[in-house]
């Protein structure tokens, strides 16, 4: 008795195809189910029957020696292949994958001696559904396929649709001449035919083959075994691979990646597959629930009217049932009041969706993945595809452990958590804020990171040491030290610190040293919060600061405008870092001396002989803010710079650097404002247009209130003296009434005395206590 082979040609991830496959398998009752997929998955296909296996899931195959070379085969609940897998497992019949093994697909392509003549080759149908839709007179392939297949319920003969699809695909492939260059599809189809022959030899009599509809004509007629062996002789050398099940998401199904992915509406397709009867009313009800949850005024009347509109549009467009296009048009018109913003929410949450699948614990996994799963459970951090904010208090043990895990994963290239700004304002270093979002492709990165260790901590330690050895810039090493402290990698710090100390001792670039110091100082602060021993780190940071103090003035000499702007940012960062660095030996005094040296280096014979005005002005402002320079001296320096002897461009740069810390100083010291105003009015007309962009940039960076007040004072009259209110511009001050308010103000501020009551604030009568003063 010869074996009966039934080919069920499907569209990957199509709910109509999935329903048709389920009905056909019930009618056929096969004793073997062959599915287009990687044969390496045969040993783990049984996991699909476990209760913890929840689609969407994917088969992940990767090269053992190079995990970055990987491939996915995703399956959703509405995927025909998944329906066939579950049928075979539930019926107790063998389920086998028959596509070309992943070991060939992931192998490096064999070099071709010469490029074949593509012009002489007959082209295969790049989009068979598009060609069928065009032959049927439809300009929308997706809508045509929905009407013909996806919205269709199986009839009395469950095999009839597959016969029709096979006939249509055979017509599309008629133009493909035999012979010619071997394509990848030829290799795949030859291997699938080999597996069908093997199933026959195994004694199976009713064989069901679930594959892409395009392959059906090539599998319907089996050529000789020698022919297929000759085709497969061109396969590259196999590579060693591992394969497992991993969770997947509807959102990833909608992207152009993976095996048969790229469907535009996985959430809609899932609804079509899981809903009996007319799917439109229930889907529109879900859309209304979603919009109501987002504070959109949607009622049951909106749902009723939207259902009517969707059905009417389907009739007007000649469709048998309302599809996704009609449904979305109804949602936009009735529920969203024509707003594409609200419609985008429906499209994102319902048409695409964020459903995350799950796999059982028994699925093969690298030890690193198992350790990560254990940590996620113990720390109560469940992976989810919906982005969410997480605020951590590092004083709590569990939150500190969460922080270490997220930092270690980022070091491994697994950005499950990304640092973000918290809605809670805090200036302390004990608080961290993260934005969490799990992505399915992290499974590949975990497999890649497994080369560094079997646990998350071990892998992060190995990765940190490897990154330190490969670092070429000092800033990379200081950032790595900071990451090691944040991640709690005590075993990695000694090796990284040795490399950092060696690199810092040899590096003579002051810009590199200045870029490295802030990260080291931040690491010292984080070490305080986490209780890390950072004495060696403090020694390196102090050494860097001393070398910056010595080398910064010469390094700033002769810089152009772009270089000066870059150094100004580094100057501010180093100033803040030294202010936080608790080091003895007068480091703060040495840094103040460096700033004074910068401020004094004026260009004498040209710009190349001195420090740019931008940096000199910034140095003066930093000294003034630190109290190491009084306002009188600052005014004297400004007067010298703004004199007619200096170039206007250099003076404008000095003003920009001086005011970059904030312009409120001009309001409190009218003399400085007068100097600036006098210089500005004296700039010659022929150079005014040259300095105007710089001045506009300087004053546009000031606070809006400062700009307004400066403008009003300039317009009020002569500058250089205390501002006096113009006559008639406001009521005169009444000293008696002002003195009457002083006792209450003193009481509110907790002052021991005031000009009116030197002994202290008077007591408020008891009957007034508790009132709103």
Tab-separated table of C-alpha atoms in Angstrom, residues 381 386-394 398-412 414-424 429-438 482-483 485-488 526 530:
chain	number	residue	atom	x	y	z
A	381	UNK	CA	11.478	41.857	38.150
A	386	UNK	CA	5.254	47.290	27.856
A	387	UNK	CA	7.680	50.095	28.849
A	388	UNK	CA	7.417	50.981	32.523
A	389	UNK	CA	9.217	53.262	34.943
A	390	UNK	CA	11.071	51.858	37.949
A	391	UNK	CA	12.332	54.027	40.829
A	392	UNK	CA	14.921	52.448	43.114
A	393	UNK	CA	16.006	53.460	46.602
A	394	UNK	CA	19.586	52.185	46.887
A	398	UNK	CA	16.326	44.555	47.193
A	399	UNK	CA	16.447	47.821	45.223
A	400	UNK	CA	20.254	47.868	45.398
A	401	UNK	CA	20.319	44.299	44.041
A	402	UNK	CA	17.973	45.322	41.228
A	403	UNK	CA	20.263	48.220	40.373
A	404	UNK	CA	23.300	45.942	40.246
A	405	UNK	CA	21.480	43.490	37.953
A	406	UNK	CA	20.392	46.183	35.501
A	407	UNK	CA	23.866	47.727	35.380
A	408	UNK	CA	25.454	44.308	34.823
A	409	UNK	CA	23.071	43.563	31.974
A	410	UNK	CA	23.850	46.917	30.344
A	411	UNK	CA	27.536	46.049	30.557
A	412	UNK	CA	26.701	42.836	28.653
A	414	UNK	CA	21.384	43.767	27.257
A	415	UNK	CA	19.587	47.089	27.667
A	416	UNK	CA	16.528	45.749	29.451
A	417	UNK	CA	16.697	48.836	31.649
A	418	UNK	CA	17.791	52.293	30.517
A	419	UNK	CA	18.491	55.060	33.083
A	420	UNK	CA	15.876	57.800	32.967
A	421	UNK	CA	14.911	60.944	34.824
A	422	UNK	CA	12.564	60.363	37.707
A	423	UNK	CA	9.373	62.286	38.253
A	424	UNK	CA	10.484	62.528	41.902
A	429	UNK	CA	22.829	59.615	44.976
A	430	UNK	CA	20.648	57.009	46.712
A	431	UNK	CA	17.911	57.168	44.081
A	432	UNK	CA	17.926	55.672	40.593
A	433	UNK	CA	15.247	55.705	37.922
A	434	UNK	CA	14.990	53.195	35.087
A	435	UNK	CA	12.799	52.607	32.067
A	436	UNK	CA	12.280	48.862	31.578
A	437	UNK	CA	11.303	47.223	28.288
A	438	UNK	CA	12.076	43.593	27.442
A	482	UNK	CA	32.062	53.905	37.149
A	483	UNK	CA	30.001	51.083	35.636
A	485	UNK	CA	31.076	50.361	40.877
A	486	UNK	CA	27.435	50.770	39.905
A	487	UNK	CA	27.212	47.063	39.019
A	488	UNK	CA	28.983	45.930	42.197
A	526	UNK	CA	28.446	56.069	44.096
A	530	UNK	CA	27.119	51.355	48.036
